[in-house]
Amino acid sequence: MNTKKIFLTRYLVEQQRRDGHIPPELRLLLEVVARACKRISQAVNKGSLGEVMGSADSENVQGEMQKKLDIIANEVLIEANEWGGHLAAMASEEMEGIYVVPNRYPQGEYLLLFDPLDGSSNIDVNVSIGTIFSVLLKPEGAGVSEQDFLQSGCKQVAAGYCVYGPQTTLVLTVGDGVAMFTLDREQGSFMLTEENLRIPADTKEFSINMSNMRHWDEPVKRYINECLQGKEGPRGKDFNMRWVASMVADVHRILTRGGIFLYPWDKRDPEKAGKLRLMYEANPMAWLVEQAGGAATNGKQRILDIQPDKLHQRVSVMLGSKNEVDRVTSYHGTI
Ligand code: AHM
Ligand code: MG
């Protein structure tokens, strides 16, 4: 198939035509999210030439300092999505509660969750960052509440991310494989550049913040120690390590050439299940990875099966090449 001339719009229309695989409202929603990502990409590209760099001198609900771009990206996504009639409400890493579509607009049946700007610590040093999003259907019934969002990841109807790197790339699933679109800046459109992405089951590359090693649990220490022993160790092969510190960029590499990504629970803050957020970081990434033939667990359980009890719930994450994820999960005594 010649993927060069397929715009995102055409790809989505064709998905819609194929047995109504995606309804028109979902198609509109995804186009609007993509349009918002284009605007965020423009803001990211301006860097020091725009009013986008540095701290916003405020904290989000997680107690993390917000960057100006965190706030800009959040506003762009809300403004783009609130009026179209496809959404009932939105939730974001940067907002404590849910954002219900105002009364002046029609309410739709979808719920949109996002991390507007993932990898914020990389903004000021000109390293890849991104937007992660997840779409759920609102359960039947009048009104919309935070409770409506608390659905496990296997209920997602669409998920994706946009990485703002050397290229701006949108990666998407609607439950029928994973497709990749690259922003053509001259045309102002996302063009299909790869379909049916597959993650190889085996890999020689791991991605973890090694500076936390002393805080990890034994199964994760064992897994990484065995990788570090290389050819001479039990794995009988040398491993490479990569850590961008933007989940979008690390997961993008894994979807492109395989690998395993881990952000496990650690003893620095034992009450927290992990650093990453379940509903708008781990769930969309876990679904994309599974759709590409990989696996995603918290060490004990498939991420997509976790029933959330809080919007901003955190989770331990191990995802990527299936045989490696199965191995580290088995070290937790659950396979
Ligand atoms: P953010 O959503 O506040 O940007 O934080 C999430 C990021 C991930 O993108 C990345 O994998 C991780 O946090 C990096 O953590 P660390 O700074 O410990 O390396
Ligand atoms: Mg994030």
mmCIF file of C-alpha atoms and ligand atoms in Angstrom:
data_model
loop_
_atom_site.group_PDB
_atom_site.id
_atom_site.type_symbol
_atom_site.label_atom_id
_atom_site.label_comp_id
_atom_site.label_asym_id
_atom_site.label_seq_id
_atom_site.Cartn_x
_atom_site.Cartn_y
_atom_site.Cartn_z
ATOM 1 C CA MET A 1 0.000 0.000 0.000
ATOM 2 C CA ASN A 2 1.276 3.491 -0.830
ATOM 3 C CA THR A 3 1.009 5.164 2.560
ATOM 4 C CA LYS A 4 2.512 8.479 1.380
ATOM 5 C CA LYS A 5 -0.723 10.148 0.289
ATOM 6 C CA ILE A 6 -3.059 9.125 3.060
ATOM 7 C CA PHE A 7 -4.053 12.037 5.272
ATOM 8 C CA LEU A 8 -5.233 11.300 8.806
ATOM 9 C CA THR A 9 -8.752 12.385 7.753
ATOM 10 C CA ARG A 10 -8.865 9.838 4.923
ATOM 11 C CA TYR A 11 -7.490 7.088 7.170
ATOM 12 C CA LEU A 12 -10.216 7.788 9.741
ATOM 13 C CA VAL A 13 -12.985 8.025 7.111
ATOM 14 C CA GLU A 14 -11.891 4.640 5.755
ATOM 15 C CA GLN A 15 -11.884 3.199 9.271
ATOM 16 C CA GLN A 16 -15.402 4.558 9.690
ATOM 17 C CA ARG A 17 -16.578 2.991 6.410
ATOM 18 C CA ARG A 18 -15.153 -0.425 7.237
ATOM 19 C CA ASP A 19 -18.192 -1.928 8.991
ATOM 20 C CA GLY A 20 -18.651 1.335 10.882
ATOM 21 C CA HIS A 21 -15.483 0.417 12.745
ATOM 22 C CA ILE A 22 -15.409 3.892 14.268
ATOM 23 C CA PRO A 23 -18.511 6.066 14.604
ATOM 24 C CA PRO A 24 -18.481 9.584 13.041
ATOM 25 C CA GLU A 25 -18.325 11.269 16.486
ATOM 26 C CA LEU A 26 -15.182 9.331 17.373
ATOM 27 C CA ARG A 27 -13.657 10.240 14.041
ATOM 28 C CA LEU A 28 -14.365 13.913 14.739
ATOM 29 C CA LEU A 29 -12.919 13.595 18.237
ATOM 30 C CA LEU A 30 -9.663 12.098 16.925
ATOM 31 C CA GLU A 31 -9.344 14.763 14.242
ATOM 32 C CA VAL A 32 -9.819 17.474 16.848
ATOM 33 C CA VAL A 33 -7.204 15.930 19.148
ATOM 34 C CA ALA A 34 -4.789 15.765 16.197
ATOM 35 C CA ARG A 35 -5.482 19.423 15.385
ATOM 36 C CA ALA A 36 -4.752 20.361 19.004
ATOM 37 C CA CYS A 37 -1.489 18.400 18.818
ATOM 38 C CA LYS A 38 -0.501 20.426 15.755
ATOM 39 C CA ARG A 39 -1.016 23.629 17.737
ATOM 40 C CA ILE A 40 0.985 22.257 20.673
ATOM 41 C CA SER A 41 3.731 21.243 18.248
ATOM 42 C CA GLN A 42 3.875 24.830 16.962
ATOM 43 C CA ALA A 43 4.162 26.180 20.501
ATOM 44 C CA VAL A 44 6.890 23.627 21.329
ATOM 45 C CA ASN A 45 8.826 24.601 18.181
ATOM 46 C CA LYS A 46 8.840 28.288 19.100
ATOM 47 C CA GLY A 47 10.920 27.574 22.197
ATOM 48 C CA SER A 48 12.618 30.689 23.534
ATOM 49 C CA LEU A 49 11.144 32.756 20.664
ATOM 50 C CA GLY A 50 7.669 32.351 22.195
ATOM 51 C CA GLU A 51 6.379 32.800 25.731
ATOM 52 C CA VAL A 52 6.517 29.056 26.282
ATOM 53 C CA MET A 53 9.675 28.148 28.173
ATOM 54 C CA GLY A 54 10.238 27.887 31.903
ATOM 55 C CA SER A 55 8.181 27.360 34.999
ATOM 56 C CA ALA A 56 4.632 28.617 35.492
ATOM 57 C CA ASP A 57 5.249 29.021 39.251
ATOM 58 C CA SER A 58 2.289 26.781 40.060
ATOM 59 C CA GLU A 59 1.793 23.157 41.148
ATOM 60 C CA ASN A 60 -0.551 20.549 39.700
ATOM 61 C CA VAL A 61 -2.667 18.081 41.693
ATOM 62 C CA GLN A 62 0.294 15.689 41.911
ATOM 63 C CA GLY A 63 2.343 18.371 43.704
ATOM 64 C CA GLU A 64 4.615 18.764 40.660
ATOM 65 C CA MET A 65 5.788 22.179 39.436
ATOM 66 C CA GLN A 66 3.988 23.111 36.235
ATOM 67 C CA LYS A 67 5.857 24.418 33.220
ATOM 68 C CA LYS A 68 4.283 27.116 31.045
ATOM 69 C CA LEU A 69 3.946 24.564 28.256
ATOM 70 C CA ASP A 70 2.047 22.144 30.552
ATOM 71 C CA ILE A 71 -0.600 24.835 31.008
ATOM 72 C CA ILE A 72 -0.619 25.969 27.367
ATOM 73 C CA ALA A 73 -1.004 22.374 26.103
ATOM 74 C CA ASN A 74 -3.817 21.720 28.580
ATOM 75 C CA GLU A 75 -5.702 24.836 27.448
ATOM 76 C CA VAL A 76 -5.214 24.020 23.758
ATOM 77 C CA LEU A 77 -6.704 20.540 24.244
ATOM 78 C CA ILE A 78 -9.689 21.846 26.221
ATOM 79 C CA GLU A 79 -10.465 24.711 23.843
ATOM 80 C CA ALA A 80 -10.201 22.465 20.796
ATOM 81 C CA ASN A 81 -12.438 19.749 22.228
ATOM 82 C CA GLU A 82 -15.145 21.456 24.284
ATOM 83 C CA TRP A 83 -17.414 22.812 21.514
ATOM 84 C CA GLY A 84 -17.652 19.963 18.962
ATOM 85 C CA GLY A 85 -20.494 18.044 20.614
ATOM 86 C CA HIS A 86 -18.550 14.784 20.720
ATOM 87 C CA LEU A 87 -17.493 14.890 24.383
ATOM 88 C CA ALA A 88 -19.229 14.782 27.755
ATOM 89 C CA ALA A 89 -16.132 15.606 29.815
ATOM 90 C CA MET A 90 -12.340 15.646 29.933
ATOM 91 C CA ALA A 91 -9.715 14.774 32.542
ATOM 92 C CA SER A 92 -6.083 15.837 32.566
ATOM 93 C CA GLU A 93 -2.900 15.394 34.536
ATOM 94 C CA GLU A 94 -2.948 19.151 35.009
ATOM 95 C CA MET A 95 -6.487 19.409 36.496
ATOM 96 C CA GLU A 96 -7.614 18.057 39.845
ATOM 97 C CA GLY A 97 -11.211 17.348 38.880
ATOM 98 C CA ILE A 98 -12.920 16.518 35.614
ATOM 99 C CA TYR A 99 -13.818 19.252 33.104
ATOM 100 C CA VAL A 100 -17.463 18.889 32.126
ATOM 101 C CA VAL A 101 -18.357 20.303 28.705
ATOM 102 C CA PRO A 102 -20.100 23.657 29.460
ATOM 103 C CA ASN A 103 -23.881 23.878 29.043
ATOM 104 C CA ARG A 104 -23.590 26.243 26.094
ATOM 105 C CA TYR A 105 -22.304 23.327 23.991
ATOM 106 C CA PRO A 106 -24.003 20.028 23.160
ATOM 107 C CA GLN A 107 -22.789 17.059 25.200
ATOM 108 C CA GLY A 108 -21.537 13.948 23.446
ATOM 109 C CA GLU A 109 -21.019 10.406 24.656
ATOM 110 C CA TYR A 110 -17.209 10.273 24.879
ATOM 111 C CA LEU A 111 -14.765 10.969 27.686
ATOM 112 C CA LEU A 112 -11.270 12.207 26.862
ATOM 113 C CA LEU A 113 -8.288 11.840 29.195
ATOM 114 C CA PHE A 114 -4.843 13.278 28.558
ATOM 115 C CA ASP A 115 -1.402 14.088 29.772
ATOM 116 C CA PRO A 116 -1.111 17.325 27.770
ATOM 117 C CA LEU A 117 2.666 17.522 27.908
ATOM 118 C CA ASP A 118 4.499 14.408 28.982
ATOM 119 C CA GLY A 119 8.191 14.644 29.830
ATOM 120 C CA SER A 120 7.976 18.249 31.038
ATOM 121 C CA SER A 121 11.477 18.110 32.520
ATOM 122 C CA ASN A 122 12.780 17.899 28.941
ATOM 123 C CA ILE A 123 11.083 21.071 27.629
ATOM 124 C CA ASP A 124 13.815 23.502 28.571
ATOM 125 C CA VAL A 125 16.633 21.260 27.313
ATOM 126 C CA ASN A 126 15.143 20.747 23.833
ATOM 127 C CA VAL A 127 14.575 16.996 24.150
ATOM 128 C CA SER A 128 11.495 15.152 22.815
ATOM 129 C CA ILE A 129 8.231 15.544 24.715
ATOM 130 C CA GLY A 130 4.655 14.595 23.833
ATOM 131 C CA THR A 131 0.921 14.435 24.435
ATOM 132 C CA ILE A 132 -0.755 11.171 25.525
ATOM 133 C CA PHE A 133 -4.520 10.588 25.251
ATOM 134 C CA SER A 134 -7.163 7.962 25.960
ATOM 135 C CA VAL A 135 -10.836 7.858 24.942
ATOM 136 C CA LEU A 136 -13.631 6.089 26.840
ATOM 137 C CA LEU A 137 -17.389 5.903 26.347
ATOM 138 C CA LYS A 138 -19.486 7.549 29.034
ATOM 139 C CA PRO A 139 -21.636 4.960 30.802
ATOM 140 C CA GLU A 140 -25.390 5.322 30.199
ATOM 141 C CA GLY A 141 -27.248 7.729 32.463
ATOM 142 C CA ALA A 142 -27.867 11.406 32.999
ATOM 143 C CA GLY A 143 -25.016 13.809 33.701
ATOM 144 C CA VAL A 144 -21.358 12.961 34.013
ATOM 145 C CA SER A 145 -19.182 12.434 37.068
ATOM 146 C CA GLU A 146 -15.635 11.441 37.948
ATOM 147 C CA GLN A 147 -16.959 7.943 38.637
ATOM 148 C CA ASP A 148 -17.789 7.593 34.923
ATOM 149 C CA PHE A 149 -14.071 7.835 34.137
ATOM 150 C CA LEU A 150 -13.066 4.997 36.451
ATOM 151 C CA GLN A 151 -13.062 2.280 33.798
ATOM 152 C CA SER A 152 -10.290 -0.234 33.202
ATOM 153 C CA GLY A 153 -7.980 0.299 30.211
ATOM 154 C CA CYS A 154 -9.528 -2.558 28.250
ATOM 155 C CA LYS A 155 -12.631 -0.347 27.827
ATOM 156 C CA GLN A 156 -10.711 2.287 25.828
ATOM 157 C CA VAL A 157 -12.168 2.969 22.383
ATOM 158 C CA ALA A 158 -9.176 4.944 21.100
ATOM 159 C CA ALA A 159 -5.736 5.811 22.434
ATOM 160 C CA GLY A 160 -2.614 7.470 21.167
ATOM 161 C CA TYR A 161 0.159 9.943 21.611
ATOM 162 C CA CYS A 162 1.902 12.662 19.682
ATOM 163 C CA VAL A 163 5.662 12.980 20.079
ATOM 164 C CA TYR A 164 7.265 16.382 19.478
ATOM 165 C CA GLY A 165 10.764 15.398 18.436
ATOM 166 C CA PRO A 166 12.873 15.821 15.305
ATOM 167 C CA GLN A 167 9.561 15.003 13.626
ATOM 168 C CA THR A 168 6.068 15.458 15.052
ATOM 169 C CA THR A 169 4.526 12.001 14.959
ATOM 170 C CA LEU A 170 1.029 10.890 15.925
ATOM 171 C CA VAL A 171 0.528 7.243 16.859
ATOM 172 C CA LEU A 172 -2.994 5.911 17.142
ATOM 173 C CA THR A 173 -5.078 2.828 17.827
ATOM 174 C CA VAL A 174 -8.819 2.314 17.620
ATOM 175 C CA GLY A 175 -8.434 -1.374 18.471
ATOM 176 C CA ASP A 176 -7.412 -2.520 15.015
ATOM 177 C CA GLY A 177 -3.621 -2.301 15.106
ATOM 178 C CA VAL A 178 -1.401 0.742 15.442
ATOM 179 C CA ALA A 179 -0.911 3.414 12.780
ATOM 180 C CA MET A 180 1.705 6.166 12.648
ATOM 181 C CA PHE A 181 1.281 9.604 11.058
ATOM 182 C CA THR A 182 3.991 12.187 10.469
ATOM 183 C CA LEU A 183 3.192 15.905 10.408
ATOM 184 C CA ASP A 184 3.900 17.400 6.998
ATOM 185 C CA ARG A 185 4.485 21.016 7.965
ATOM 186 C CA GLU A 186 4.145 22.358 4.411
ATOM 187 C CA GLN A 187 0.709 20.758 4.034
ATOM 188 C CA GLY A 188 -0.215 21.213 7.686
ATOM 189 C CA SER A 189 -1.489 17.621 7.753
ATOM 190 C CA PHE A 190 -0.674 14.362 9.443
ATOM 191 C CA MET A 191 0.201 11.788 6.750
ATOM 192 C CA LEU A 192 0.087 8.038 7.271
ATOM 193 C CA THR A 193 3.686 6.820 7.332
ATOM 194 C CA GLU A 194 3.292 3.335 8.809
ATOM 195 C CA GLU A 195 0.508 0.866 9.443
ATOM 196 C CA ASN A 196 0.317 -2.276 11.572
ATOM 197 C CA LEU A 197 3.322 -1.477 13.718
ATOM 198 C CA ARG A 198 4.749 -4.627 15.335
ATOM 199 C CA ILE A 199 7.028 -4.852 18.362
ATOM 200 C CA PRO A 200 9.475 -7.780 18.117
ATOM 201 C CA ALA A 201 8.945 -10.306 20.937
ATOM 202 C CA ASP A 202 12.669 -10.309 21.799
ATOM 203 C CA THR A 203 14.965 -7.387 22.379
ATOM 204 C CA LYS A 204 18.411 -6.385 23.610
ATOM 205 C CA GLU A 205 17.425 -2.923 24.816
ATOM 206 C CA PHE A 206 16.006 -1.819 28.159
ATOM 207 C CA SER A 207 14.806 1.566 29.350
ATOM 208 C CA ILE A 208 14.746 2.445 33.041
ATOM 209 C CA ASN A 209 16.020 5.251 35.280
ATOM 210 C CA MET A 210 19.073 3.412 36.654
ATOM 211 C CA SER A 211 19.692 6.045 39.316
ATOM 212 C CA ASN A 212 16.782 4.542 41.257
ATOM 213 C CA MET A 213 18.278 1.043 41.319
ATOM 214 C CA ARG A 214 18.917 0.942 45.045
ATOM 215 C CA HIS A 215 15.237 1.670 45.694
ATOM 216 C CA TRP A 216 13.771 -1.078 43.463
ATOM 217 C CA ASP A 217 12.099 -4.269 44.531
ATOM 218 C CA GLU A 218 14.046 -7.568 44.221
ATOM 219 C CA PRO A 219 12.370 -8.853 40.995
ATOM 220 C CA VAL A 220 13.251 -5.653 39.093
ATOM 221 C CA LYS A 221 16.819 -5.659 40.510
ATOM 222 C CA ARG A 222 17.219 -9.275 39.409
ATOM 223 C CA TYR A 223 15.909 -8.585 35.899
ATOM 224 C CA ILE A 224 18.161 -5.546 35.308
ATOM 225 C CA ASN A 225 21.190 -7.208 36.933
ATOM 226 C CA GLU A 226 20.845 -10.119 34.547
ATOM 227 C CA CYS A 227 20.670 -7.718 31.577
ATOM 228 C CA LEU A 228 23.772 -5.890 32.845
ATOM 229 C CA GLN A 229 25.771 -9.149 33.010
ATOM 230 C CA GLY A 230 25.469 -9.364 29.230
ATOM 231 C CA LYS A 231 26.995 -12.279 27.284
ATOM 232 C CA GLU A 232 28.707 -13.641 30.382
ATOM 233 C CA GLY A 233 25.487 -13.711 32.424
ATOM 234 C CA PRO A 234 22.364 -15.900 32.431
ATOM 235 C CA ARG A 235 20.855 -14.033 29.441
ATOM 236 C CA GLY A 236 23.840 -14.862 27.208
ATOM 237 C CA LYS A 237 23.613 -11.585 25.275
ATOM 238 C CA ASP A 238 24.665 -7.973 25.689
ATOM 239 C CA PHE A 239 21.977 -5.385 26.345
ATOM 240 C CA ASN A 240 21.882 -1.707 25.430
ATOM 241 C CA MET A 241 20.237 0.955 27.620
ATOM 242 C CA ARG A 242 18.242 4.065 26.645
ATOM 243 C CA TRP A 243 16.380 6.499 28.907
ATOM 244 C CA VAL A 244 14.967 9.712 27.439
ATOM 245 C CA ALA A 245 12.902 10.531 30.563
ATOM 246 C CA SER A 246 9.881 11.286 28.362
ATOM 247 C CA MET A 247 7.628 8.242 28.361
ATOM 248 C CA VAL A 248 6.303 9.186 24.918
ATOM 249 C CA ALA A 249 9.790 9.151 23.420
ATOM 250 C CA ASP A 250 10.815 5.926 25.164
ATOM 251 C CA VAL A 251 7.601 4.156 24.121
ATOM 252 C CA HIS A 252 7.932 5.539 20.600
ATOM 253 C CA ARG A 253 11.361 3.936 20.308
ATOM 254 C CA ILE A 254 9.899 0.633 21.517
ATOM 255 C CA LEU A 255 7.061 0.777 18.976
ATOM 256 C CA THR A 256 9.654 1.515 16.304
ATOM 257 C CA ARG A 257 12.355 -1.049 17.068
ATOM 258 C CA GLY A 258 11.373 -3.001 20.200
ATOM 259 C CA GLY A 259 12.685 -2.902 23.751
ATOM 260 C CA ILE A 260 11.347 -2.899 27.285
ATOM 261 C CA PHE A 261 10.395 0.175 29.334
ATOM 262 C CA LEU A 262 10.113 0.038 33.115
ATOM 263 C CA TYR A 263 9.018 2.598 35.675
ATOM 264 C CA PRO A 264 8.515 0.294 38.635
ATOM 265 C CA TRP A 265 7.274 0.931 42.151
ATOM 266 C CA ASP A 266 10.213 1.922 44.355
ATOM 267 C CA LYS A 267 10.979 2.487 48.010
ATOM 268 C CA ARG A 268 11.442 6.259 47.765
ATOM 269 C CA ASP A 269 7.732 6.695 48.314
ATOM 270 C CA PRO A 270 6.346 3.247 49.191
ATOM 271 C CA GLU A 271 2.764 4.485 49.511
ATOM 272 C CA LYS A 272 2.711 5.362 45.796
ATOM 273 C CA ALA A 273 2.106 2.465 43.417
ATOM 274 C CA GLY A 274 4.583 4.021 40.969
ATOM 275 C CA LYS A 275 5.411 7.344 39.334
ATOM 276 C CA LEU A 276 3.315 7.147 36.189
ATOM 277 C CA ARG A 277 -0.430 7.692 36.093
ATOM 278 C CA LEU A 278 -2.703 4.805 35.167
ATOM 279 C CA MET A 279 -5.517 6.471 33.286
ATOM 280 C CA TYR A 280 -3.768 8.886 30.933
ATOM 281 C CA GLU A 281 -0.217 7.514 30.737
ATOM 282 C CA ALA A 282 -0.092 3.749 31.370
ATOM 283 C CA ASN A 283 -3.471 2.715 29.903
ATOM 284 C CA PRO A 284 -3.130 4.351 26.471
ATOM 285 C CA MET A 285 0.491 3.206 26.154
ATOM 286 C CA ALA A 286 -0.378 -0.323 27.316
ATOM 287 C CA TRP A 287 -3.129 -0.608 24.712
ATOM 288 C CA LEU A 288 -0.892 0.684 21.899
ATOM 289 C CA VAL A 289 1.837 -1.768 22.925
ATOM 290 C CA GLU A 290 -0.583 -4.714 23.094
ATOM 291 C CA GLN A 291 -2.079 -3.740 19.743
ATOM 292 C CA ALA A 292 1.449 -3.933 18.316
ATOM 293 C CA GLY A 293 1.983 -7.430 19.740
ATOM 294 C CA GLY A 294 3.793 -6.407 22.934
ATOM 295 C CA ALA A 295 2.775 -6.743 26.588
ATOM 296 C CA ALA A 296 2.213 -4.370 29.507
ATOM 297 C CA THR A 297 1.966 -5.257 33.206
ATOM 298 C CA ASN A 298 2.534 -3.709 36.614
ATOM 299 C CA GLY A 299 4.696 -6.752 37.461
ATOM 300 C CA LYS A 300 1.716 -8.652 38.761
ATOM 301 C CA GLN A 301 -1.224 -7.918 36.512
ATOM 302 C CA ARG A 302 -2.014 -6.821 32.972
ATOM 303 C CA ILE A 303 -2.259 -3.018 33.110
ATOM 304 C CA LEU A 304 -5.431 -2.968 30.996
ATOM 305 C CA ASP A 305 -7.223 -5.153 33.597
ATOM 306 C CA ILE A 306 -6.602 -2.824 36.539
ATOM 307 C CA GLN A 307 -9.844 -1.340 37.866
ATOM 308 C CA PRO A 308 -9.052 2.280 38.774
ATOM 309 C CA ASP A 309 -10.425 3.768 41.958
ATOM 310 C CA LYS A 310 -8.984 7.257 41.504
ATOM 311 C CA LEU A 311 -8.618 9.545 38.498
ATOM 312 C CA HIS A 312 -4.964 10.342 39.193
ATOM 313 C CA GLN A 313 -4.046 6.859 40.390
ATOM 314 C CA ARG A 314 -0.411 5.828 39.881
ATOM 315 C CA VAL A 315 0.860 2.485 38.708
ATOM 316 C CA SER A 316 4.062 0.514 38.271
ATOM 317 C CA VAL A 317 4.753 0.044 34.533
ATOM 318 C CA MET A 318 6.627 -2.638 32.555
ATOM 319 C CA LEU A 319 5.877 -2.670 28.850
ATOM 320 C CA GLY A 320 7.275 -3.535 25.438
ATOM 321 C CA SER A 321 8.709 -6.677 23.835
ATOM 322 C CA LYS A 322 6.532 -9.556 24.988
ATOM 323 C CA ASN A 323 9.171 -12.083 26.034
ATOM 324 C CA GLU A 324 10.988 -9.536 28.191
ATOM 325 C CA VAL A 325 7.804 -8.260 29.857
ATOM 326 C CA ASP A 326 6.740 -11.869 30.515
ATOM 327 C CA ARG A 327 10.150 -12.571 32.028
ATOM 328 C CA VAL A 328 10.186 -9.651 34.462
ATOM 329 C CA THR A 329 6.535 -10.359 35.340
ATOM 330 C CA SER A 330 7.429 -13.998 36.064
ATOM 331 C CA TYR A 331 10.178 -12.770 38.435
ATOM 332 C CA HIS A 332 7.372 -11.200 40.452
ATOM 333 C CA GLY A 333 6.036 -14.736 40.863
ATOM 334 C CA THR A 334 2.866 -14.251 38.889
ATOM 335 C CA ILE A 335 3.428 -16.189 35.652
HETATM 336 P P1 AHM B 1 5.381 14.097 33.608
HETATM 337 O O1 AHM B 1 4.074 13.567 33.114
HETATM 338 O O2 AHM B 1 5.209 14.988 34.806
HETATM 339 O O3 AHM B 1 6.201 14.727 32.546
HETATM 340 O O4 AHM B 1 6.234 12.855 34.229
HETATM 341 C C1 AHM B 1 6.277 11.637 33.583
HETATM 342 C C2 AHM B 1 7.670 11.328 33.129
HETATM 343 C C3 AHM B 1 7.696 10.280 32.069
HETATM 344 O O5 AHM B 1 7.517 10.851 30.806
HETATM 345 C C4 AHM B 1 9.070 9.678 32.216
HETATM 346 O O6 AHM B 1 9.095 8.324 31.837
HETATM 347 C C5 AHM B 1 9.322 9.833 33.692
HETATM 348 O O7 AHM B 1 8.400 10.787 34.184
HETATM 349 C C6 AHM B 1 10.715 10.324 33.932
HETATM 350 O O8 AHM B 1 10.967 10.224 35.278
HETATM 351 P P2 AHM B 1 12.434 10.507 35.888
HETATM 352 O O9 AHM B 1 12.549 11.997 35.948
HETATM 353 O O10 AHM B 1 12.381 9.846 37.231
HETATM 354 O O11 AHM B 1 13.468 9.902 34.980
HETATM 355 MG MG MG B 2 3.425 12.415 31.900
#
